[in-house]
């Protein structure tokens, strides 16, 4: 799926791929390509003059974030959060050529949809009228904000997990492991994005002005703060995991202690009844009319004594 928006005369105009020959009539053109077919990719390649193989790089989810400066275009690979069954990350490509910004991705990226919403609610001049460098900052800033929102939501989840852990909630360990997995993805993505922003903020690329580089520098420090936040949450999850395992061990010890006490309480009565259950002709009290009650009395007294000892020791 391909969407093309052009900006001129302080207005946003939808453009067809066939009309892209007149791209220089616009201040900036934003093309968003989501999960394109081979045919769409070939048409796009012919129109913007970037090879199909190069465009496929932006569709590879496993590509390492980086900045590449080619002869007639720039390629930026960046990591964005991906919302599926679990929150993970995915790579996508940003191609910049002349006045065209192409975002290409194989997964649905929430931050890009947010930019469409911003273009409808705000004046286009605010986002598209300040040049390619500022629009690049807006795009990367939306992705960073998405990371921030997710991490803030994780803080609420951590509070709920801690409460559930203390009050004996179920499946807490599984949720902790899932959150740790998400934070590992985020750590790798944020470290890679930090390296990309480090290049963009200090390298004098023609597509960015000094003001754009200052904005990107602010974004760089925001990413550093997110990394610190992610590290803190990961350490909290490690502590919670240790606490969860300790609580499980305590519960298991309590169960084993109860089972041991039950075994101890009934061990003597079982032994006595076992002795008198042996098939011998001559047994003590076997001919006594009070023999059964005497044996039962001994068993009951033994149980009472053992229970008294357990209560006195504080085991019950």
PDB file of C-alpha atoms in Angstrom:
ATOM      1  CA  UNK A   1       0.000   0.000   0.000  1.00  0.00           C
ATOM      2  CA  UNK A   2       1.405   3.376  -1.035  1.00  0.00           C
ATOM      3  CA  UNK A   3       0.326   6.822   0.164  1.00  0.00           C
ATOM      4  CA  UNK A   4       1.841   9.981  -1.281  1.00  0.00           C
ATOM      5  CA  UNK A   5       1.328  13.454   0.181  1.00  0.00           C
ATOM      6  CA  UNK A   6       2.767  16.613  -1.340  1.00  0.00           C
ATOM      7  CA  UNK A   7       3.097  20.002   0.371  1.00  0.00           C
ATOM      8  CA  UNK A   8       2.932  23.327  -1.435  1.00  0.00           C
ATOM      9  CA  UNK A   9       1.198  26.660  -0.932  1.00  0.00           C
ATOM     10  CA  UNK A  10       0.610  25.656   2.719  1.00  0.00           C
ATOM     11  CA  UNK A  11      -1.664  22.837   1.597  1.00  0.00           C
ATOM     12  CA  UNK A  12      -1.378  19.045   1.531  1.00  0.00           C
ATOM     13  CA  UNK A  13      -2.180  17.409  -1.791  1.00  0.00           C
ATOM     14  CA  UNK A  14      -2.620  13.706  -2.419  1.00  0.00           C
ATOM     15  CA  UNK A  15      -0.485  12.569  -5.344  1.00  0.00           C
ATOM     16  CA  UNK A  16      -0.628   9.480  -7.524  1.00  0.00           C
ATOM     17  CA  UNK A  17       2.566   7.625  -8.308  1.00  0.00           C
ATOM     18  CA  UNK A  18       2.084   8.399 -12.008  1.00  0.00           C
ATOM     19  CA  UNK A  19       2.167  12.153 -11.294  1.00  0.00           C
ATOM     20  CA  UNK A  20       5.471  12.007  -9.442  1.00  0.00           C
ATOM     21  CA  UNK A  21       7.400  13.462 -12.408  1.00  0.00           C
ATOM     22  CA  UNK A  22       6.356  16.926 -11.190  1.00  0.00           C
ATOM     23  CA  UNK A  23       7.771  16.368  -7.694  1.00  0.00           C
ATOM     24  CA  UNK A  24       9.917  19.505  -7.902  1.00  0.00           C
ATOM     25  CA  UNK A  25       6.749  21.601  -7.888  1.00  0.00           C
ATOM     26  CA  UNK A  26       6.338  20.680  -4.213  1.00  0.00           C
ATOM     27  CA  UNK A  27       8.294  21.829  -1.186  1.00  0.00           C
ATOM     28  CA  UNK A  28       8.255  18.321   0.266  1.00  0.00           C
ATOM     29  CA  UNK A  29       6.735  14.989  -0.710  1.00  0.00           C
ATOM     30  CA  UNK A  30       6.163  12.225   1.814  1.00  0.00           C
ATOM     31  CA  UNK A  31       5.677   8.714   0.487  1.00  0.00           C
ATOM     32  CA  UNK A  32       4.679   5.962   2.886  1.00  0.00           C
ATOM     33  CA  UNK A  33       4.984   2.416   1.530  1.00  0.00           C
ATOM     34  CA  UNK A  34       3.512  -0.338   3.706  1.00  0.00           C
ATOM     35  CA  UNK A  35       3.997  -4.028   2.813  1.00  0.00           C
ATOM     36  CA  UNK A  36       4.301  -3.413  -0.948  1.00  0.00           C
ATOM     37  CA  UNK A  37       3.907  -6.152  -3.537  1.00  0.00           C
ATOM     38  CA  UNK A  38       6.725  -6.907  -5.983  1.00  0.00           C
ATOM     39  CA  UNK A  39       4.853  -4.996  -8.681  1.00  0.00           C
ATOM     40  CA  UNK A  40       4.395  -1.916  -6.488  1.00  0.00           C
ATOM     41  CA  UNK A  41       8.046  -2.063  -5.488  1.00  0.00           C
ATOM     42  CA  UNK A  42       9.151  -2.186  -9.127  1.00  0.00           C
ATOM     43  CA  UNK A  43       6.958   0.799 -10.073  1.00  0.00           C
ATOM     44  CA  UNK A  44       8.215   2.759  -7.077  1.00  0.00           C
ATOM     45  CA  UNK A  45      11.816   1.959  -7.976  1.00  0.00           C
ATOM     46  CA  UNK A  46      11.385   3.263 -11.514  1.00  0.00           C
ATOM     47  CA  UNK A  47       9.691   6.463 -10.380  1.00  0.00           C
ATOM     48  CA  UNK A  48      12.180   7.561  -7.724  1.00  0.00           C
ATOM     49  CA  UNK A  49      15.314   6.048  -9.251  1.00  0.00           C
ATOM     50  CA  UNK A  50      16.308   3.797  -6.346  1.00  0.00           C
ATOM     51  CA  UNK A  51      16.989   0.117  -7.063  1.00  0.00           C
ATOM     52  CA  UNK A  52      14.545  -2.575  -5.966  1.00  0.00           C
ATOM     53  CA  UNK A  53      17.243  -4.354  -3.947  1.00  0.00           C
ATOM     54  CA  UNK A  54      17.994  -1.133  -2.090  1.00  0.00           C
ATOM     55  CA  UNK A  55      14.297  -0.626  -1.340  1.00  0.00           C
ATOM     56  CA  UNK A  56      14.041  -4.169   0.003  1.00  0.00           C
ATOM     57  CA  UNK A  57      16.643  -3.261   2.615  1.00  0.00           C
ATOM     58  CA  UNK A  58      14.053  -0.999   4.229  1.00  0.00           C
ATOM     59  CA  UNK A  59      11.587  -3.900   4.348  1.00  0.00           C
ATOM     60  CA  UNK A  60      13.952  -6.224   6.198  1.00  0.00           C
ATOM     61  CA  UNK A  61      12.873  -6.355   9.852  1.00  0.00           C
ATOM     62  CA  UNK A  62      16.306  -7.584  10.940  1.00  0.00           C
ATOM     63  CA  UNK A  63      18.339  -4.755   9.396  1.00  0.00           C
ATOM     64  CA  UNK A  64      20.719  -2.979  11.754  1.00  0.00           C
ATOM     65  CA  UNK A  65      19.908   0.739  12.290  1.00  0.00           C
ATOM     66  CA  UNK A  66      22.384   2.961  10.489  1.00  0.00           C
ATOM     67  CA  UNK A  67      22.836   5.990   8.228  1.00  0.00           C
ATOM     68  CA  UNK A  68      24.089   5.487   4.659  1.00  0.00           C
ATOM     69  CA  UNK A  69      24.996   8.315   2.309  1.00  0.00           C
ATOM     70  CA  UNK A  70      24.774   7.226  -1.321  1.00  0.00           C
ATOM     71  CA  UNK A  71      25.479   9.267  -4.469  1.00  0.00           C
ATOM     72  CA  UNK A  72      21.974  10.664  -4.937  1.00  0.00           C
ATOM     73  CA  UNK A  73      20.025   9.618  -1.845  1.00  0.00           C
ATOM     74  CA  UNK A  74      20.281   8.910   1.869  1.00  0.00           C
ATOM     75  CA  UNK A  75      19.164   5.767   3.674  1.00  0.00           C
ATOM     76  CA  UNK A  76      18.311   5.686   7.367  1.00  0.00           C
ATOM     77  CA  UNK A  77      17.395   2.408   9.069  1.00  0.00           C
ATOM     78  CA  UNK A  78      15.591   2.896  12.370  1.00  0.00           C
ATOM     79  CA  UNK A  79      13.910   0.719  15.002  1.00  0.00           C
ATOM     80  CA  UNK A  80      10.264   1.257  15.940  1.00  0.00           C
ATOM     81  CA  UNK A  81       8.030  -0.503  18.487  1.00  0.00           C
ATOM     82  CA  UNK A  82       5.739  -3.120  16.982  1.00  0.00           C
ATOM     83  CA  UNK A  83       2.386  -4.002  18.532  1.00  0.00           C
ATOM     84  CA  UNK A  84       1.407  -7.611  17.953  1.00  0.00           C
ATOM     85  CA  UNK A  85       0.527 -10.236  20.565  1.00  0.00           C
ATOM     86  CA  UNK A  86       3.580  -8.968  22.423  1.00  0.00           C
ATOM     87  CA  UNK A  87       5.335  -5.631  22.135  1.00  0.00           C
ATOM     88  CA  UNK A  88       8.527  -6.083  20.118  1.00  0.00           C
ATOM     89  CA  UNK A  89      10.523  -3.932  17.700  1.00  0.00           C
ATOM     90  CA  UNK A  90      10.981  -3.838  13.953  1.00  0.00           C
ATOM     91  CA  UNK A  91      13.312  -2.064  11.531  1.00  0.00           C
ATOM     92  CA  UNK A  92      12.074   0.211   8.759  1.00  0.00           C
ATOM     93  CA  UNK A  93      13.738   2.333   6.113  1.00  0.00           C
ATOM     94  CA  UNK A  94      13.725   6.069   5.425  1.00  0.00           C
ATOM     95  CA  UNK A  95      14.932   7.043   1.945  1.00  0.00           C
ATOM     96  CA  UNK A  96      15.591  10.732   1.244  1.00  0.00           C
ATOM     97  CA  UNK A  97      16.145  11.889  -2.311  1.00  0.00           C
ATOM     98  CA  UNK A  98      15.801  15.493  -3.502  1.00  0.00           C
ATOM     99  CA  UNK A  99      12.590  16.716  -1.860  1.00  0.00           C
ATOM    100  CA  UNK A 100      11.142  13.216  -1.387  1.00  0.00           C
ATOM    101  CA  UNK A 101      10.988  11.375   1.939  1.00  0.00           C
ATOM    102  CA  UNK A 102      10.066   7.709   1.562  1.00  0.00           C
ATOM    103  CA  UNK A 103       9.220   5.578   4.589  1.00  0.00           C
ATOM    104  CA  UNK A 104       9.048   1.887   3.739  1.00  0.00           C
ATOM    105  CA  UNK A 105       8.149  -0.914   6.137  1.00  0.00           C
ATOM    106  CA  UNK A 106       6.696  -4.419   6.130  1.00  0.00           C
ATOM    107  CA  UNK A 107       4.886  -4.049   9.482  1.00  0.00           C
ATOM    108  CA  UNK A 108       2.271  -1.553  10.580  1.00  0.00           C
ATOM    109  CA  UNK A 109       4.051   1.156  12.568  1.00  0.00           C
ATOM    110  CA  UNK A 110       1.828   3.098  14.928  1.00  0.00           C
ATOM    111  CA  UNK A 111       4.032   6.202  14.929  1.00  0.00           C
ATOM    112  CA  UNK A 112       3.584   6.737  11.196  1.00  0.00           C
ATOM    113  CA  UNK A 113      -0.187   6.570  11.588  1.00  0.00           C
ATOM    114  CA  UNK A 114       0.151   9.186  14.338  1.00  0.00           C
ATOM    115  CA  UNK A 115       1.817  11.567  11.881  1.00  0.00           C
ATOM    116  CA  UNK A 116      -1.168  11.261   9.544  1.00  0.00           C
ATOM    117  CA  UNK A 117      -3.390  12.254  12.470  1.00  0.00           C
ATOM    118  CA  UNK A 118      -1.139  15.218  13.267  1.00  0.00           C
ATOM    119  CA  UNK A 119      -1.295  16.410   9.667  1.00  0.00           C
ATOM    120  CA  UNK A 120      -5.098  16.451   9.906  1.00  0.00           C
ATOM    121  CA  UNK A 121      -5.260  18.218  13.266  1.00  0.00           C
ATOM    122  CA  UNK A 122      -2.446  20.745  12.823  1.00  0.00           C
ATOM    123  CA  UNK A 123      -1.426  23.118  10.083  1.00  0.00           C
ATOM    124  CA  UNK A 124       0.643  21.242   7.480  1.00  0.00           C
ATOM    125  CA  UNK A 125       3.174  24.070   7.585  1.00  0.00           C
ATOM    126  CA  UNK A 126       4.115  23.071  11.136  1.00  0.00           C
ATOM    127  CA  UNK A 127       5.231  19.587  10.074  1.00  0.00           C
ATOM    128  CA  UNK A 128       6.052  19.781   6.371  1.00  0.00           C
ATOM    129  CA  UNK A 129       6.874  23.421   5.778  1.00  0.00           C
ATOM    130  CA  UNK A 130      10.206  23.491   7.590  1.00  0.00           C
ATOM    131  CA  UNK A 131      12.110  21.199   5.258  1.00  0.00           C
ATOM    132  CA  UNK A 132      13.205  17.585   5.102  1.00  0.00           C
ATOM    133  CA  UNK A 133      15.417  17.749   8.176  1.00  0.00           C
ATOM    134  CA  UNK A 134      12.603  18.919  10.441  1.00  0.00           C
ATOM    135  CA  UNK A 135      10.174  16.341   9.044  1.00  0.00           C
ATOM    136  CA  UNK A 136      12.800  13.660   9.708  1.00  0.00           C
ATOM    137  CA  UNK A 137      12.999  14.913  13.292  1.00  0.00           C
ATOM    138  CA  UNK A 138       9.180  14.792  13.602  1.00  0.00           C
ATOM    139  CA  UNK A 139       9.144  11.200  12.350  1.00  0.00           C
ATOM    140  CA  UNK A 140      11.912  10.008  14.686  1.00  0.00           C
ATOM    141  CA  UNK A 141      10.416  11.993  17.567  1.00  0.00           C
ATOM    142  CA  UNK A 142       7.060  10.220  17.191  1.00  0.00           C
ATOM    143  CA  UNK A 143       8.818   6.860  17.394  1.00  0.00           C
ATOM    144  CA  UNK A 144      10.693   7.977  20.511  1.00  0.00           C
ATOM    145  CA  UNK A 145       7.433   9.198  22.077  1.00  0.00           C
ATOM    146  CA  UNK A 146       5.904   5.799  21.385  1.00  0.00           C
ATOM    147  CA  UNK A 147       8.763   4.116  23.247  1.00  0.00           C
ATOM    148  CA  UNK A 148       8.205   6.550  26.113  1.00  0.00           C
ATOM    149  CA  UNK A 149       4.467   5.812  26.310  1.00  0.00           C
ATOM    150  CA  UNK A 150       5.082   2.075  26.365  1.00  0.00           C
ATOM    151  CA  UNK A 151       7.678   2.384  29.123  1.00  0.00           C
ATOM    152  CA  UNK A 152       5.337   4.555  31.199  1.00  0.00           C
ATOM    153  CA  UNK A 153       2.629   1.904  30.805  1.00  0.00           C
ATOM    154  CA  UNK A 154       5.163  -0.689  31.903  1.00  0.00           C
ATOM    155  CA  UNK A 155       5.636   1.282  35.108  1.00  0.00           C
ATOM    156  CA  UNK A 156       1.933   0.786  35.917  1.00  0.00           C
ATOM    157  CA  UNK A 157       2.246  -2.912  35.090  1.00  0.00           C
ATOM    158  CA  UNK A 158       5.213  -3.201  37.413  1.00  0.00           C
ATOM    159  CA  UNK A 159       3.153  -1.720  40.260  1.00  0.00           C
ATOM    160  CA  UNK A 160       0.328  -4.194  39.590  1.00  0.00           C
ATOM    161  CA  UNK A 161       2.769  -7.093  39.394  1.00  0.00           C
ATOM    162  CA  UNK A 162       4.374  -6.090  42.662  1.00  0.00           C
ATOM    163  CA  UNK A 163       0.949  -5.968  44.346  1.00  0.00           C
ATOM    164  CA  UNK A 164      -0.012  -9.349  42.867  1.00  0.00           C
ATOM    165  CA  UNK A 165       3.319 -10.805  43.928  1.00  0.00           C
ATOM    166  CA  UNK A 166       2.867  -9.736  47.538  1.00  0.00           C
ATOM    167  CA  UNK A 167      -0.748 -10.915  47.684  1.00  0.00           C
ATOM    168  CA  UNK A 168      -0.162 -14.289  46.092  1.00  0.00           C
ATOM    169  CA  UNK A 169      -1.367 -13.643  42.539  1.00  0.00           C
ATOM    170  CA  UNK A 170      -1.120 -16.365  39.910  1.00  0.00           C
ATOM    171  CA  UNK A 171       0.954 -16.366  36.694  1.00  0.00           C
ATOM    172  CA  UNK A 172       3.115 -13.520  38.030  1.00  0.00           C
ATOM    173  CA  UNK A 173       6.359 -15.216  36.997  1.00  0.00           C
ATOM    174  CA  UNK A 174       5.124 -15.648  33.434  1.00  0.00           C
ATOM    175  CA  UNK A 175       4.219 -11.947  33.160  1.00  0.00           C
ATOM    176  CA  UNK A 176       7.599 -10.921  34.578  1.00  0.00           C
ATOM    177  CA  UNK A 177       9.408 -13.039  31.998  1.00  0.00           C
ATOM    178  CA  UNK A 178       7.299 -11.522  29.199  1.00  0.00           C
ATOM    179  CA  UNK A 179       8.054  -7.977  30.328  1.00  0.00           C
ATOM    180  CA  UNK A 180      11.749  -8.775  30.573  1.00  0.00           C
ATOM    181  CA  UNK A 181      11.637 -10.055  27.013  1.00  0.00           C
ATOM    182  CA  UNK A 182      10.018  -6.799  25.861  1.00  0.00           C
ATOM    183  CA  UNK A 183      12.646  -4.722  27.661  1.00  0.00           C
ATOM    184  CA  UNK A 184      15.460  -6.724  26.062  1.00  0.00           C
ATOM    185  CA  UNK A 185      14.020  -5.881  22.625  1.00  0.00           C
ATOM    186  CA  UNK A 186      13.721  -2.239  23.649  1.00  0.00           C
ATOM    187  CA  UNK A 187      17.279  -2.091  24.944  1.00  0.00           C
ATOM    188  CA  UNK A 188      18.734  -3.344  21.668  1.00  0.00           C
ATOM    189  CA  UNK A 189      16.507  -1.013  19.641  1.00  0.00           C
ATOM    190  CA  UNK A 190      17.192   2.097  21.732  1.00  0.00           C
ATOM    191  CA  UNK A 191      20.951   1.527  21.710  1.00  0.00           C
ATOM    192  CA  UNK A 192      20.891   1.219  17.908  1.00  0.00           C
ATOM    193  CA  UNK A 193      18.639   4.281  17.533  1.00  0.00           C
ATOM    194  CA  UNK A 194      20.971   6.244  19.804  1.00  0.00           C
ATOM    195  CA  UNK A 195      23.857   5.521  17.438  1.00  0.00           C
ATOM    196  CA  UNK A 196      21.798   6.726  14.460  1.00  0.00           C
ATOM    197  CA  UNK A 197      20.841   9.944  16.259  1.00  0.00           C
ATOM    198  CA  UNK A 198      24.464  10.460  17.272  1.00  0.00           C
ATOM    199  CA  UNK A 199      25.436  10.499  13.591  1.00  0.00           C
ATOM    200  CA  UNK A 200      22.539  12.731  12.533  1.00  0.00           C
ATOM    201  CA  UNK A 201      23.154  15.328  15.237  1.00  0.00           C
ATOM    202  CA  UNK A 202      26.871  15.764  14.583  1.00  0.00           C
ATOM    203  CA  UNK A 203      27.264  15.030  10.884  1.00  0.00           C
ATOM    204  CA  UNK A 204      26.713  17.986   8.564  1.00  0.00           C
ATOM    205  CA  UNK A 205      24.363  16.398   6.069  1.00  0.00           C
ATOM    206  CA  UNK A 206      22.825  18.627   3.372  1.00  0.00           C
ATOM    207  CA  UNK A 207      19.345  17.431   4.369  1.00  0.00           C
ATOM    208  CA  UNK A 208      19.623  18.948   7.874  1.00  0.00           C
ATOM    209  CA  UNK A 209      20.134  22.509   9.054  1.00  0.00           C
ATOM    210  CA  UNK A 210      21.819  23.615  12.253  1.00  0.00           C
ATOM    211  CA  UNK A 211      18.396  23.968  13.887  1.00  0.00           C
ATOM    212  CA  UNK A 212      17.463  20.448  12.759  1.00  0.00           C
ATOM    213  CA  UNK A 213      20.650  19.080  14.276  1.00  0.00           C
ATOM    214  CA  UNK A 214      19.815  20.803  17.568  1.00  0.00           C
ATOM    215  CA  UNK A 215      16.394  19.126  17.548  1.00  0.00           C
ATOM    216  CA  UNK A 216      18.032  15.773  16.809  1.00  0.00           C
ATOM    217  CA  UNK A 217      20.469  16.355  19.663  1.00  0.00           C
ATOM    218  CA  UNK A 218      17.526  16.839  22.028  1.00  0.00           C
ATOM    219  CA  UNK A 219      16.083  13.591  20.672  1.00  0.00           C
ATOM    220  CA  UNK A 220      19.420  11.893  21.300  1.00  0.00           C
ATOM    221  CA  UNK A 221      19.310  12.846  24.987  1.00  0.00           C
ATOM    222  CA  UNK A 222      15.658  11.772  25.203  1.00  0.00           C
ATOM    223  CA  UNK A 223      16.741   8.362  23.944  1.00  0.00           C
ATOM    224  CA  UNK A 224      19.464   8.226  26.585  1.00  0.00           C
ATOM    225  CA  UNK A 225      16.835   8.898  29.246  1.00  0.00           C
ATOM    226  CA  UNK A 226      14.673   6.108  27.844  1.00  0.00           C
ATOM    227  CA  UNK A 227      17.656   3.779  28.037  1.00  0.00           C
ATOM    228  CA  UNK A 228      18.161   4.698  31.699  1.00  0.00           C
ATOM    229  CA  UNK A 229      14.455   4.128  32.355  1.00  0.00           C
ATOM    230  CA  UNK A 230      14.528   0.767  30.554  1.00  0.00           C
ATOM    231  CA  UNK A 231      17.601  -0.329  32.529  1.00  0.00           C
ATOM    232  CA  UNK A 232      15.927   0.620  35.815  1.00  0.00           C
ATOM    233  CA  UNK A 233      12.775  -1.319  34.936  1.00  0.00           C
ATOM    234  CA  UNK A 234      14.822  -4.332  33.891  1.00  0.00           C
ATOM    235  CA  UNK A 235      16.642  -4.312  37.230  1.00  0.00           C
ATOM    236  CA  UNK A 236      13.285  -4.059  39.017  1.00  0.00           C
ATOM    237  CA  UNK A 237      12.025  -7.063  37.073  1.00  0.00           C
ATOM    238  CA  UNK A 238      15.121  -9.032  38.036  1.00  0.00           C
ATOM    239  CA  UNK A 239      14.480  -8.167  41.690  1.00  0.00           C
ATOM    240  CA  UNK A 240      10.816  -9.118  41.333  1.00  0.00           C
ATOM    241  CA  UNK A 241      11.794 -12.408  39.724  1.00  0.00           C
ATOM    242  CA  UNK A 242      14.117 -13.182  42.639  1.00  0.00           C
ATOM    243  CA  UNK A 243      11.348 -12.224  45.061  1.00  0.00           C
ATOM    244  CA  UNK A 244       8.863 -14.422  43.187  1.00  0.00           C
ATOM    245  CA  UNK A 245      11.197 -17.410  43.354  1.00  0.00           C
ATOM    246  CA  UNK A 246      11.852 -16.772  47.039  1.00  0.00           C
ATOM    247  CA  UNK A 247       8.113 -16.616  47.773  1.00  0.00           C
ATOM    248  CA  UNK A 248       7.571 -19.831  45.831  1.00  0.00           C
ATOM    249  CA  UNK A 249      10.322 -21.503  47.848  1.00  0.00           C
ATOM    250  CA  UNK A 250       8.793 -20.252  51.102  1.00  0.00           C
ATOM    251  CA  UNK A 251       5.381 -21.591  50.075  1.00  0.00           C
ATOM    252  CA  UNK A 252       6.910 -24.916  49.106  1.00  0.00           C
ATOM    253  CA  UNK A 253       8.733 -25.088  52.431  1.00  0.00           C
ATOM    254  CA  UNK A 254       5.465 -24.365  54.247  1.00  0.00           C
ATOM    255  CA  UNK A 255       3.744 -27.172  52.361  1.00  0.00           C
ATOM    256  CA  UNK A 256       6.605 -29.575  53.054  1.00  0.00           C
ATOM    257  CA  UNK A 257       6.575 -28.613  56.732  1.00  0.00           C
ATOM    258  CA  UNK A 258       2.835 -29.318  56.992  1.00  0.00           C
ATOM    259  CA  UNK A 259       3.229 -32.643  55.206  1.00  0.00           C
ATOM    260  CA  UNK A 260       6.139 -33.543  57.499  1.00  0.00           C
ATOM    261  CA  UNK A 261       4.107 -32.713  60.593  1.00  0.00           C
ATOM    262  CA  UNK A 262       1.146 -34.753  59.342  1.00  0.00           C
ATOM    263  CA  UNK A 263       3.477 -37.680  58.669  1.00  0.00           C
ATOM    264  CA  UNK A 264       5.064 -37.340  62.119  1.00  0.00           C
ATOM    265  CA  UNK A 265       1.692 -37.121  63.903  1.00  0.00           C
ATOM    266  CA  UNK A 266       0.397 -40.311  62.332  1.00  0.00           C
ATOM    267  CA  UNK A 267       3.692 -42.219  62.268  1.00  0.00           C
ATOM    268  CA  UNK A 268       3.389 -43.619  65.820  1.00  0.00           C
ATOM    269  CA  UNK A 269      -0.314 -44.613  65.539  1.00  0.00           C
ATOM    270  CA  UNK A 270       0.366 -46.259  62.204  1.00  0.00           C
ATOM    271  CA  UNK A 271       3.337 -48.118  63.714  1.00  0.00           C
ATOM    272  CA  UNK A 272       1.265 -49.309  66.700  1.00  0.00           C
ATOM    273  CA  UNK A 273      -1.688 -50.422  64.580  1.00  0.00           C
ATOM    274  CA  UNK A 274       0.757 -52.070  62.213  1.00  0.00           C
ATOM    275  CA  UNK A 275       2.282 -54.105  65.021  1.00  0.00           C
ATOM    276  CA  UNK A 276      -1.103 -55.250  66.283  1.00  0.00           C
ATOM    277  CA  UNK A 277      -2.165 -56.031  62.750  1.00  0.00           C
ATOM    278  CA  UNK A 278       0.480 -58.746  62.394  1.00  0.00           C
ATOM    279  CA  UNK A 279      -0.911 -62.250  61.984  1.00  0.00           C
ATOM    280  CA  UNK A 280       0.468 -63.935  65.170  1.00  0.00           C
ATOM    281  CA  UNK A 281      -1.461 -66.201  67.528  1.00  0.00           C
ATOM    282  CA  UNK A 282      -0.088 -64.684  70.723  1.00  0.00           C
ATOM    283  CA  UNK A 283      -0.253 -60.881  70.928  1.00  0.00           C
ATOM    284  CA  UNK A 284      -0.457 -58.593  73.982  1.00  0.00           C
ATOM    285  CA  UNK A 285      -4.020 -57.586  74.893  1.00  0.00           C
ATOM    286  CA  UNK A 286      -5.417 -59.768  72.122  1.00  0.00           C
ATOM    287  CA  UNK A 287      -7.761 -61.534  74.519  1.00  0.00           C
ATOM    288  CA  UNK A 288      -8.577 -58.461  76.592  1.00  0.00           C
ATOM    289  CA  UNK A 289     -12.041 -56.903  76.056  1.00  0.00           C
ATOM    290  CA  UNK A 290     -10.391 -53.519  76.592  1.00  0.00           C
ATOM    291  CA  UNK A 291      -7.405 -54.139  74.316  1.00  0.00           C
ATOM    292  CA  UNK A 292      -8.731 -52.218  71.325  1.00  0.00           C
ATOM    293  CA  UNK A 293      -9.628 -49.156  73.385  1.00  0.00           C
ATOM    294  CA  UNK A 294      -6.312 -49.221  75.205  1.00  0.00           C
ATOM    295  CA  UNK A 295      -4.395 -49.231  71.896  1.00  0.00           C
ATOM    296  CA  UNK A 296      -6.608 -46.462  70.505  1.00  0.00           C
ATOM    297  CA  UNK A 297      -6.071 -44.458  73.712  1.00  0.00           C
ATOM    298  CA  UNK A 298      -2.282 -44.760  73.355  1.00  0.00           C
ATOM    299  CA  UNK A 299      -2.531 -43.622  69.729  1.00  0.00           C
ATOM    300  CA  UNK A 300      -4.725 -40.640  70.658  1.00  0.00           C
ATOM    301  CA  UNK A 301      -2.431 -39.594  73.512  1.00  0.00           C
ATOM    302  CA  UNK A 302       0.564 -39.763  71.140  1.00  0.00           C
ATOM    303  CA  UNK A 303      -1.209 -37.549  68.609  1.00  0.00           C
ATOM    304  CA  UNK A 304      -2.175 -35.017  71.315  1.00  0.00           C
ATOM    305  CA  UNK A 305       1.394 -34.871  72.673  1.00  0.00           C
ATOM    306  CA  UNK A 306       2.869 -34.315  69.199  1.00  0.00           C
ATOM    307  CA  UNK A 307       0.286 -31.622  68.384  1.00  0.00           C
ATOM    308  CA  UNK A 308       1.086 -29.879  71.684  1.00  0.00           C
ATOM    309  CA  UNK A 309       4.803 -29.902  70.869  1.00  0.00           C
ATOM    310  CA  UNK A 310       4.179 -28.455  67.360  1.00  0.00           C
ATOM    311  CA  UNK A 311       1.948 -25.688  68.727  1.00  0.00           C
ATOM    312  CA  UNK A 312       4.444 -24.834  71.482  1.00  0.00           C
ATOM    313  CA  UNK A 313       7.274 -24.589  68.946  1.00  0.00           C
ATOM    314  CA  UNK A 314       5.150 -22.301  66.763  1.00  0.00           C
ATOM    315  CA  UNK A 315       5.002 -24.691  63.816  1.00  0.00           C
ATOM    316  CA  UNK A 316       1.201 -24.657  63.811  1.00  0.00           C
TER     317      UNK A 316
END
